[in-house]
Amino acid sequence: MVTLANDPVARTIDFLGLRFIDADLAGIRKTLTEALEGGGYRYVVTPNVDHVVSYHHGGDRALVRAYDAAALQICDSRILALLGRAAGVTLHPCPGSDLTESLLSAPLRPDIRIGVVGPERAAFEALRKRYPEVALTFIASEMRLTVGSPEWQDTVERANLAEWDILLVCLSFPKQEFFARDLAPKRTHGVALCVGASVDFLTGRQKRAPKGFQRLGLEWLYRLSSDPKRMARRYLVKGPKIVPLVARDVLAGRRGRAATGAPSSAILPFARPRRAGASGAVSKTARPPRVLFLSTVLPHEERGGGEICSMNVIEALRRAGCDVEVLAYRRSGSHAPLPEGFTSAGERAIESAEARLQSAVWMGRAALSGEAYSSEKYVSDEMRSEAVGRLAEGNIDLVILDHAQSAWLLPIIPGDLPVVFVAHNAEHQLYADYARAALEDGTASLKAQAKAAIYRREALRLKRLEQAVLDRASAVWALTKADAEALRQLDPEALIEVVPVPGKTPALALDGGSVKRPSIDIGLLGNFAWDVNRAGLDWFLDEVVPHLDPRLSIRVGGKTHFAPGTVRAPVTFAGFVPDAEAFLRDCRVVAIPSVVGSGIQIKTIETLALGRPTVATPIALRGIETVPDGVRVAETAEAMARELTAALQKLGIEQEETASNGILWWRERRQAFDEIVQARVRSLLGEPREPVRATACIDGDEAA
């Protein structure tokens, strides 16, 4: 689905890695009207066969990004429509010239302003003479405009300053797509349409094929016969490359769908690939290794520990010289711009509590399919189609499967591609722990028993899912030793090793910020609306706080079941914290009272990197065997209260030294992480496996 305005949504059809609008000319006009009413700037591309082949085989990443960033993709070719029909896809062809003529003959509204860039002044004047009732604006440009040149920048600036609602970008392909894209940073209103030679056709400077040729889809033949020298390569050499793309799209669609045509989350059987990975070493590749990173949520906002871990892997891959493309869902309600290389497969409510109706639908689908709910919620045609399109390009060297919940995409990944599975948790073990925790007190209510039953079902389904991805993966990167051991129980032959994710880069490491005097005695930080973290918070409030001096100031940052500003003496609940590091640096001592969980706890790493005096439970330190000075471990409530009190009494002149130790610890951890990622990627792509020299902060010896 592609949203073009605040409310209206234009349905799209996924074909050949592109998203074509599912509408005829009237529907396109309606969508453009809604887009203008919605405000903001958007641009529209009009792909034909030549454009699609260039998108897949042209080797121009900038073109791919420009196309992907378009708000709308209109099928410009009757040949594409015929090929779509053969593949079982219904496309509505709308040539750019027909759309342009429609917008000029019958403007979307009486006061609409239409800008024109690309044609000569004489062609523009002929157009204005033909459509005298339309408010047309001419934007001058050089005849042979070069992308990125000073003349190009001047033309972009003129177009941005001009007053228009619709801009007809009449440049050659792909200049027009780049021009429309380059307007985006400054333009706040309007829709730009990439319509090529439309104005020349409308003013008679170029002649279109007769209507009979157009109806039969033979406009290409007319143009070839009219100008064989210029058109021969385009239609006879380049054009036929569309056929294998269509065939690949059809085959991928069959492989990734159930017989009914509905999206399938079933894991198909795979022969175990060679653990060493695919052939072709990095050093022998003419371009940087290209990595497709498939995840559940786009992690660039780093809203939680999982997203921070994902960004750690992405950034390490890029520091290792890889060209990384990230494909996942955008979090519902997020408006943060996507970084380069990040592609959205649509919006999705990541926290189920924020979409109760949709969660019920996902639960129903999971019940019918027999799959895990936490995986089924991420299954969609949009995600599958985006992933198929990326893989169909044929130049992906390595696939990163981030989270077990992304494993439903396994059937579309070619068997000869190496796959790295990033296991944020041993999911089946985590949900089994949830089930036990729900019944922990032995007097569980019916609600708790039902919850435990749901968790047990989820654990069983996720166990099957993890077994399938372990069987397919060339390598598995676990975040803790405990998770690695749990996964080895499922597949003893799998190549599983622990990677020491470093968490966010502390600001102290960047600017050498001074250590100010904290104002909070004890601080807790996390998303305590999540059941796992809430259990730790409840334990702290009920069991630890009664053993502490009531005169202390204790502040809880992050979502909780208490409203922000609530005071439960001596505890104050601050609610969402926009700057986690500033909050932690304002705490004299940090408490991390985790009592259940799996995977690494990123907030623990961030706290340790800042050198904050910390008291944590053993579970909070899972996956972190080497810790900096100033960290105390407490297994019981009485011990945590005692250690918190002792830590508060010992603060003073050593605080700055403790902060320095934390930064050093973080740097060593990131260095080890980078070395492991770089060495393992090279190994997966064919180079000999190398020992990793940096072993500081690594959990055990699995990664060494």
PDB file of N, CA and C in Angstrom, residues 391-469:
ATOM      1  N   LEU A 391      16.095  -9.603  -4.376  1.00  0.00           N
ATOM      2  CA  LEU A 391      16.831 -10.825  -4.697  1.00  0.00           C
ATOM      3  C   LEU A 391      16.846 -11.102  -6.191  1.00  0.00           C
ATOM      4  N   ALA A 392      15.804 -10.653  -6.889  1.00  0.00           N
ATOM      5  CA  ALA A 392      15.724 -10.898  -8.328  1.00  0.00           C
ATOM      6  C   ALA A 392      16.781 -10.129  -9.112  1.00  0.00           C
ATOM      7  N   GLU A 393      17.344  -9.097  -8.502  1.00  0.00           N
ATOM      8  CA  GLU A 393      18.396  -8.352  -9.185  1.00  0.00           C
ATOM      9  C   GLU A 393      19.617  -9.223  -9.469  1.00  0.00           C
ATOM     10  N   GLY A 394      19.803 -10.276  -8.669  1.00  0.00           N
ATOM     11  CA  GLY A 394      20.877 -11.222  -8.912  1.00  0.00           C
ATOM     12  C   GLY A 394      22.250 -10.786  -8.445  1.00  0.00           C
ATOM     13  N   ASN A 395      22.358  -9.657  -7.728  1.00  0.00           N
ATOM     14  CA  ASN A 395      23.683  -9.196  -7.292  1.00  0.00           C
ATOM     15  C   ASN A 395      23.820  -9.124  -5.772  1.00  0.00           C
ATOM     16  N   ILE A 396      22.971  -9.862  -5.057  1.00  0.00           N
ATOM     17  CA  ILE A 396      23.106  -9.970  -3.607  1.00  0.00           C
ATOM     18  C   ILE A 396      24.125 -11.071  -3.304  1.00  0.00           C
ATOM     19  N   ASP A 397      25.080 -10.771  -2.428  1.00  0.00           N
ATOM     20  CA  ASP A 397      26.116 -11.740  -2.077  1.00  0.00           C
ATOM     21  C   ASP A 397      25.842 -12.455  -0.760  1.00  0.00           C
ATOM     22  N   LEU A 398      25.096 -11.817   0.123  1.00  0.00           N
ATOM     23  CA  LEU A 398      24.871 -12.366   1.458  1.00  0.00           C
ATOM     24  C   LEU A 398      23.547 -11.839   1.984  1.00  0.00           C
ATOM     25  N   VAL A 399      22.780 -12.711   2.641  1.00  0.00           N
ATOM     26  CA  VAL A 399      21.516 -12.311   3.265  1.00  0.00           C
ATOM     27  C   VAL A 399      21.668 -12.422   4.776  1.00  0.00           C
ATOM     28  N   ILE A 400      21.291 -11.362   5.480  1.00  0.00           N
ATOM     29  CA  ILE A 400      21.233 -11.379   6.944  1.00  0.00           C
ATOM     30  C   ILE A 400      19.771 -11.512   7.331  1.00  0.00           C
ATOM     31  N   LEU A 401      19.437 -12.570   8.051  1.00  0.00           N
ATOM     32  CA  LEU A 401      18.076 -12.767   8.533  1.00  0.00           C
ATOM     33  C   LEU A 401      18.063 -12.351  10.001  1.00  0.00           C
ATOM     34  N   ASP A 402      17.488 -11.193  10.274  1.00  0.00           N
ATOM     35  CA  ASP A 402      17.519 -10.581  11.599  1.00  0.00           C
ATOM     36  C   ASP A 402      16.254 -10.961  12.361  1.00  0.00           C
ATOM     37  N   HIS A 403      16.372 -11.711  13.426  1.00  0.00           N
ATOM     38  CA  HIS A 403      15.263 -12.220  14.239  1.00  0.00           C
ATOM     39  C   HIS A 403      14.684 -13.499  13.618  1.00  0.00           C
ATOM     40  N   ALA A 404      14.311 -14.429  14.466  1.00  0.00           N
ATOM     41  CA  ALA A 404      13.646 -15.652  14.003  1.00  0.00           C
ATOM     42  C   ALA A 404      12.310 -15.327  13.350  1.00  0.00           C
ATOM     43  N   GLN A 405      11.689 -14.201  13.752  1.00  0.00           N
ATOM     44  CA  GLN A 405      10.386 -13.829  13.201  1.00  0.00           C
ATOM     45  C   GLN A 405      10.467 -13.427  11.722  1.00  0.00           C
ATOM     46  N   SER A 406      11.676 -13.295  11.188  1.00  0.00           N
ATOM     47  CA  SER A 406      11.840 -13.017   9.757  1.00  0.00           C
ATOM     48  C   SER A 406      12.007 -14.298   8.947  1.00  0.00           C
ATOM     49  N   ALA A 407      12.005 -15.449   9.616  1.00  0.00           N
ATOM     50  CA  ALA A 407      12.307 -16.710   8.937  1.00  0.00           C
ATOM     51  C   ALA A 407      11.244 -17.123   7.938  1.00  0.00           C
ATOM     52  N   TRP A 408      10.051 -16.525   7.972  1.00  0.00           N
ATOM     53  CA  TRP A 408       9.033 -16.874   6.980  1.00  0.00           C
ATOM     54  C   TRP A 408       9.476 -16.488   5.568  1.00  0.00           C
ATOM     55  N   LEU A 409      10.526 -15.648   5.467  1.00  0.00           N
ATOM     56  CA  LEU A 409      11.038 -15.247   4.156  1.00  0.00           C
ATOM     57  C   LEU A 409      12.027 -16.262   3.586  1.00  0.00           C
ATOM     58  N   LEU A 410      12.374 -17.278   4.336  1.00  0.00           N
ATOM     59  CA  LEU A 410      13.351 -18.265   3.861  1.00  0.00           C
ATOM     60  C   LEU A 410      13.021 -18.846   2.483  1.00  0.00           C
ATOM     61  N   PRO A 411      11.752 -19.186   2.187  1.00  0.00           N
ATOM     62  CA  PRO A 411      11.475 -19.829   0.896  1.00  0.00           C
ATOM     63  C   PRO A 411      11.841 -18.998  -0.327  1.00  0.00           C
ATOM     64  N   ILE A 412      11.953 -17.683  -0.193  1.00  0.00           N
ATOM     65  CA  ILE A 412      12.255 -16.876  -1.377  1.00  0.00           C
ATOM     66  C   ILE A 412      13.751 -16.628  -1.552  1.00  0.00           C
ATOM     67  N   ILE A 413      14.573 -17.063  -0.583  1.00  0.00           N
ATOM     68  CA  ILE A 413      16.017 -16.827  -0.667  1.00  0.00           C
ATOM     69  C   ILE A 413      16.649 -17.934  -1.506  1.00  0.00           C
ATOM     70  N   PRO A 414      17.333 -17.614  -2.597  1.00  0.00           N
ATOM     71  CA  PRO A 414      17.970 -18.648  -3.423  1.00  0.00           C
ATOM     72  C   PRO A 414      18.883 -19.539  -2.591  1.00  0.00           C
ATOM     73  N   GLY A 415      18.866 -20.837  -2.896  1.00  0.00           N
ATOM     74  CA  GLY A 415      19.606 -21.800  -2.104  1.00  0.00           C
ATOM     75  C   GLY A 415      21.104 -21.632  -2.139  1.00  0.00           C
ATOM     76  N   ASP A 416      21.640 -20.933  -3.186  1.00  0.00           N
ATOM     77  CA  ASP A 416      23.094 -20.775  -3.278  1.00  0.00           C
ATOM     78  C   ASP A 416      23.606 -19.537  -2.557  1.00  0.00           C
ATOM     79  N   LEU A 417      22.709 -18.756  -1.950  1.00  0.00           N
ATOM     80  CA  LEU A 417      23.138 -17.554  -1.226  1.00  0.00           C
ATOM     81  C   LEU A 417      23.442 -17.904   0.230  1.00  0.00           C
ATOM     82  N   PRO A 418      24.590 -17.472   0.769  1.00  0.00           N
ATOM     83  CA  PRO A 418      24.846 -17.679   2.199  1.00  0.00           C
ATOM     84  C   PRO A 418      23.904 -16.813   3.030  1.00  0.00           C
ATOM     85  N   VAL A 419      23.444 -17.374   4.143  1.00  0.00           N
ATOM     86  CA  VAL A 419      22.506 -16.685   5.037  1.00  0.00           C
ATOM     87  C   VAL A 419      23.083 -16.667   6.442  1.00  0.00           C
ATOM     88  N   VAL A 420      23.119 -15.482   7.050  1.00  0.00           N
ATOM     89  CA  VAL A 420      23.499 -15.347   8.460  1.00  0.00           C
ATOM     90  C   VAL A 420      22.229 -15.078   9.259  1.00  0.00           C
ATOM     91  N   PHE A 421      22.005 -15.884  10.258  1.00  0.00           N
ATOM     92  CA  PHE A 421      20.863 -15.705  11.150  1.00  0.00           C
ATOM     93  C   PHE A 421      21.338 -14.986  12.408  1.00  0.00           C
ATOM     94  N   VAL A 422      20.818 -13.769  12.646  1.00  0.00           N
ATOM     95  CA  VAL A 422      21.132 -13.026  13.864  1.00  0.00           C
ATOM     96  C   VAL A 422      20.057 -13.360  14.894  1.00  0.00           C
ATOM     97  N   ALA A 423      20.427 -14.162  15.886  1.00  0.00           N
ATOM     98  CA  ALA A 423      19.486 -14.634  16.902  1.00  0.00           C
ATOM     99  C   ALA A 423      19.514 -13.679  18.089  1.00  0.00           C
ATOM    100  N   HIS A 424      18.568 -12.764  18.145  1.00  0.00           N
ATOM    101  CA  HIS A 424      18.511 -11.823  19.265  1.00  0.00           C
ATOM    102  C   HIS A 424      18.189 -12.543  20.575  1.00  0.00           C
ATOM    103  N   ASN A 425      17.450 -13.629  20.468  1.00  0.00           N
ATOM    104  CA  ASN A 425      17.124 -14.475  21.618  1.00  0.00           C
ATOM    105  C   ASN A 425      17.036 -15.920  21.132  1.00  0.00           C
ATOM    106  N   ALA A 426      17.084 -16.850  22.063  1.00  0.00           N
ATOM    107  CA  ALA A 426      16.624 -18.209  21.757  1.00  0.00           C
ATOM    108  C   ALA A 426      15.119 -18.148  22.002  1.00  0.00           C
ATOM    109  N   GLU A 427      14.360 -17.837  20.958  1.00  0.00           N
ATOM    110  CA  GLU A 427      12.953 -17.468  21.122  1.00  0.00           C
ATOM    111  C   GLU A 427      12.133 -18.573  21.791  1.00  0.00           C
ATOM    112  N   HIS A 428      12.351 -19.820  21.407  1.00  0.00           N
ATOM    113  CA  HIS A 428      11.553 -20.890  22.009  1.00  0.00           C
ATOM    114  C   HIS A 428      11.809 -20.988  23.509  1.00  0.00           C
ATOM    115  N   GLN A 429      13.064 -20.744  23.907  1.00  0.00           N
ATOM    116  CA  GLN A 429      13.408 -20.780  25.328  1.00  0.00           C
ATOM    117  C   GLN A 429      12.800 -19.586  26.065  1.00  0.00           C
ATOM    118  N   LEU A 430      12.827 -18.425  25.412  1.00  0.00           N
ATOM    119  CA  LEU A 430      12.281 -17.213  26.019  1.00  0.00           C
ATOM    120  C   LEU A 430      10.795 -17.379  26.329  1.00  0.00           C
ATOM    121  N   TYR A 431      10.025 -17.890  25.369  1.00  0.00           N
ATOM    122  CA  TYR A 431       8.581 -18.024  25.589  1.00  0.00           C
ATOM    123  C   TYR A 431       8.265 -19.155  26.572  1.00  0.00           C
ATOM    124  N   ALA A 432       9.111 -20.168  26.603  1.00  0.00           N
ATOM    125  CA  ALA A 432       8.935 -21.199  27.633  1.00  0.00           C
ATOM    126  C   ALA A 432       9.147 -20.603  29.021  1.00  0.00           C
ATOM    127  N   ASP A 433      10.126 -19.703  29.144  1.00  0.00           N
ATOM    128  CA  ASP A 433      10.352 -19.011  30.421  1.00  0.00           C
ATOM    129  C   ASP A 433       9.157 -18.137  30.783  1.00  0.00           C
ATOM    130  N   TYR A 434       8.566 -17.462  29.788  1.00  0.00           N
ATOM    131  CA  TYR A 434       7.376 -16.650  30.048  1.00  0.00           C
ATOM    132  C   TYR A 434       6.262 -17.520  30.636  1.00  0.00           C
ATOM    133  N   ALA A 435       6.085 -18.690  30.034  1.00  0.00           N
ATOM    134  CA  ALA A 435       5.016 -19.584  30.496  1.00  0.00           C
ATOM    135  C   ALA A 435       5.247 -19.995  31.939  1.00  0.00           C
ATOM    136  N   ARG A 436       6.483 -20.320  32.282  1.00  0.00           N
ATOM    137  CA  ARG A 436       6.785 -20.707  33.668  1.00  0.00           C
ATOM    138  C   ARG A 436       6.579 -19.528  34.618  1.00  0.00           C
ATOM    139  N   ALA A 437       6.998 -18.332  34.179  1.00  0.00           N
ATOM    140  CA  ALA A 437       6.857 -17.154  35.042  1.00  0.00           C
ATOM    141  C   ALA A 437       5.393 -16.839  35.316  1.00  0.00           C
ATOM    142  N   ALA A 438       4.517 -17.090  34.341  1.00  0.00           N
ATOM    143  CA  ALA A 438       3.092 -16.790  34.523  1.00  0.00           C
ATOM    144  C   ALA A 438       2.475 -17.650  35.614  1.00  0.00           C
ATOM    145  N   LEU A 439       3.047 -18.822  35.853  1.00  0.00           N
ATOM    146  CA  LEU A 439       2.496 -19.745  36.855  1.00  0.00           C
ATOM    147  C   LEU A 439       3.399 -19.878  38.073  1.00  0.00           C
ATOM    148  N   GLU A 440       4.295 -18.931  38.247  1.00  0.00           N
ATOM    149  CA  GLU A 440       5.368 -19.062  39.227  1.00  0.00           C
ATOM    150  C   GLU A 440       4.881 -19.193  40.661  1.00  0.00           C
ATOM    151  N   ASP A 441       3.829 -18.465  41.020  1.00  0.00           N
ATOM    152  CA  ASP A 441       3.435 -18.472  42.435  1.00  0.00           C
ATOM    153  C   ASP A 441       2.593 -19.683  42.827  1.00  0.00           C
ATOM    154  N   GLY A 442       2.236 -20.536  41.866  1.00  0.00           N
ATOM    155  CA  GLY A 442       1.496 -21.756  42.176  1.00  0.00           C
ATOM    156  C   GLY A 442       0.011 -21.542  42.388  1.00  0.00           C
ATOM    157  N   THR A 443      -0.461 -20.305  42.452  1.00  0.00           N
ATOM    158  CA  THR A 443      -1.888 -20.018  42.645  1.00  0.00           C
ATOM    159  C   THR A 443      -2.388 -19.144  41.501  1.00  0.00           C
ATOM    160  N   ALA A 444      -1.956 -19.478  40.314  1.00  0.00           N
ATOM    161  CA  ALA A 444      -2.252 -18.643  39.158  1.00  0.00           C
ATOM    162  C   ALA A 444      -3.754 -18.608  38.861  1.00  0.00           C
ATOM    163  N   SER A 445      -4.219 -17.451  38.450  1.00  0.00           N
ATOM    164  CA  SER A 445      -5.613 -17.280  38.070  1.00  0.00           C
ATOM    165  C   SER A 445      -5.865 -17.929  36.715  1.00  0.00           C
ATOM    166  N   LEU A 446      -7.142 -17.997  36.338  1.00  0.00           N
ATOM    167  CA  LEU A 446      -7.485 -18.526  35.015  1.00  0.00           C
ATOM    168  C   LEU A 446      -6.827 -17.697  33.913  1.00  0.00           C
ATOM    169  N   LYS A 447      -6.752 -16.383  34.142  1.00  0.00           N
ATOM    170  CA  LYS A 447      -6.109 -15.515  33.159  1.00  0.00           C
ATOM    171  C   LYS A 447      -4.637 -15.868  33.004  1.00  0.00           C
ATOM    172  N   ALA A 448      -3.960 -16.089  34.134  1.00  0.00           N
ATOM    173  CA  ALA A 448      -2.541 -16.450  34.087  1.00  0.00           C
ATOM    174  C   ALA A 448      -2.344 -17.805  33.419  1.00  0.00           C
ATOM    175  N   GLN A 449      -3.261 -18.751  33.689  1.00  0.00           N
ATOM    176  CA  GLN A 449      -3.154 -20.067  33.075  1.00  0.00           C
ATOM    177  C   GLN A 449      -3.355 -19.976  31.563  1.00  0.00           C
ATOM    178  N   ALA A 450      -4.299 -19.139  31.137  1.00  0.00           N
ATOM    179  CA  ALA A 450      -4.515 -18.953  29.704  1.00  0.00           C
ATOM    180  C   ALA A 450      -3.292 -18.312  29.047  1.00  0.00           C
ATOM    181  N   LYS A 451      -2.718 -17.342  29.747  1.00  0.00           N
ATOM    182  CA  LYS A 451      -1.516 -16.684  29.235  1.00  0.00           C
ATOM    183  C   LYS A 451      -0.373 -17.678  29.101  1.00  0.00           C
ATOM    184  N   ALA A 452      -0.225 -18.541  30.121  1.00  0.00           N
ATOM    185  CA  ALA A 452       0.836 -19.544  30.080  1.00  0.00           C
ATOM    186  C   ALA A 452       0.623 -20.512  28.923  1.00  0.00           C
ATOM    187  N   ALA A 453      -0.629 -20.873  28.659  1.00  0.00           N
ATOM    188  CA  ALA A 453      -0.930 -21.791  27.550  1.00  0.00           C
ATOM    189  C   ALA A 453      -0.561 -21.157  26.208  1.00  0.00           C
ATOM    190  N   ILE A 454      -0.848 -19.856  26.073  1.00  0.00           N
ATOM    191  CA  ILE A 454      -0.495 -19.146  24.839  1.00  0.00           C
ATOM    192  C   ILE A 454       1.016 -19.104  24.668  1.00  0.00           C
ATOM    193  N   TYR A 455       1.727 -18.841  25.761  1.00  0.00           N
ATOM    194  CA  TYR A 455       3.188 -18.801  25.692  1.00  0.00           C
ATOM    195  C   TYR A 455       3.766 -20.175  25.337  1.00  0.00           C
ATOM    196  N   ARG A 456       3.181 -21.247  25.889  1.00  0.00           N
ATOM    197  CA  ARG A 456       3.679 -22.588  25.568  1.00  0.00           C
ATOM    198  C   ARG A 456       3.467 -22.916  24.092  1.00  0.00           C
ATOM    199  N   ARG A 457       2.312 -22.525  23.569  1.00  0.00           N
ATOM    200  CA  ARG A 457       2.071 -22.729  22.132  1.00  0.00           C
ATOM    201  C   ARG A 457       3.097 -21.967  21.314  1.00  0.00           C
ATOM    202  N   GLU A 458       3.345 -20.720  21.696  1.00  0.00           N
ATOM    203  CA  GLU A 458       4.303 -19.890  20.966  1.00  0.00           C
ATOM    204  C   GLU A 458       5.697 -20.510  21.018  1.00  0.00           C
ATOM    205  N   ALA A 459       6.070 -21.041  22.173  1.00  0.00           N
ATOM    206  CA  ALA A 459       7.393 -21.661  22.320  1.00  0.00           C
ATOM    207  C   ALA A 459       7.545 -22.848  21.381  1.00  0.00           C
ATOM    208  N   LEU A 460       6.510 -23.678  21.271  1.00  0.00           N
ATOM    209  CA  LEU A 460       6.576 -24.848  20.395  1.00  0.00           C
ATOM    210  C   LEU A 460       6.681 -24.445  18.928  1.00  0.00           C
ATOM    211  N   ARG A 461       5.890 -23.447  18.526  1.00  0.00           N
ATOM    212  CA  ARG A 461       5.925 -23.011  17.114  1.00  0.00           C
ATOM    213  C   ARG A 461       7.266 -22.349  16.793  1.00  0.00           C
ATOM    214  N   LEU A 462       7.786 -21.561  17.741  1.00  0.00           N
ATOM    215  CA  LEU A 462       9.063 -20.892  17.498  1.00  0.00           C
ATOM    216  C   LEU A 462      10.215 -21.889  17.503  1.00  0.00           C
ATOM    217  N   LYS A 463      10.091 -22.942  18.257  1.00  0.00           N
ATOM    218  CA  LYS A 463      11.121 -23.981  18.241  1.00  0.00           C
ATOM    219  C   LYS A 463      11.225 -24.588  16.846  1.00  0.00           C
ATOM    220  N   ARG A 464      10.085 -24.873  16.239  1.00  0.00           N
ATOM    221  CA  ARG A 464      10.075 -25.412  14.879  1.00  0.00           C
ATOM    222  C   ARG A 464      10.647 -24.400  13.886  1.00  0.00           C
ATOM    223  N   LEU A 465      10.304 -23.137  14.088  1.00  0.00           N
ATOM    224  CA  LEU A 465      10.796 -22.082  13.198  1.00  0.00           C
ATOM    225  C   LEU A 465      12.312 -21.946  13.311  1.00  0.00           C
ATOM    226  N   GLU A 466      12.813 -21.939  14.541  1.00  0.00           N
ATOM    227  CA  GLU A 466      14.259 -21.814  14.744  1.00  0.00           C
ATOM    228  C   GLU A 466      15.009 -23.021  14.201  1.00  0.00           C
ATOM    229  N   GLN A 467      14.434 -24.206  14.320  1.00  0.00           N
ATOM    230  CA  GLN A 467      15.076 -25.386  13.751  1.00  0.00           C
ATOM    231  C   GLN A 467      15.214 -25.256  12.235  1.00  0.00           C
ATOM    232  N   ALA A 468      14.180 -24.719  11.588  1.00  0.00           N
ATOM    233  CA  ALA A 468      14.230 -24.555  10.137  1.00  0.00           C
ATOM    234  C   ALA A 468      15.289 -23.541   9.719  1.00  0.00           C
ATOM    235  N   VAL A 469      15.367 -22.412  10.434  1.00  0.00           N
ATOM    236  CA  VAL A 469      16.346 -21.399  10.043  1.00  0.00           C
ATOM    237  C   VAL A 469      17.762 -21.845  10.383  1.00  0.00           C
TER     238      VAL A 469
END
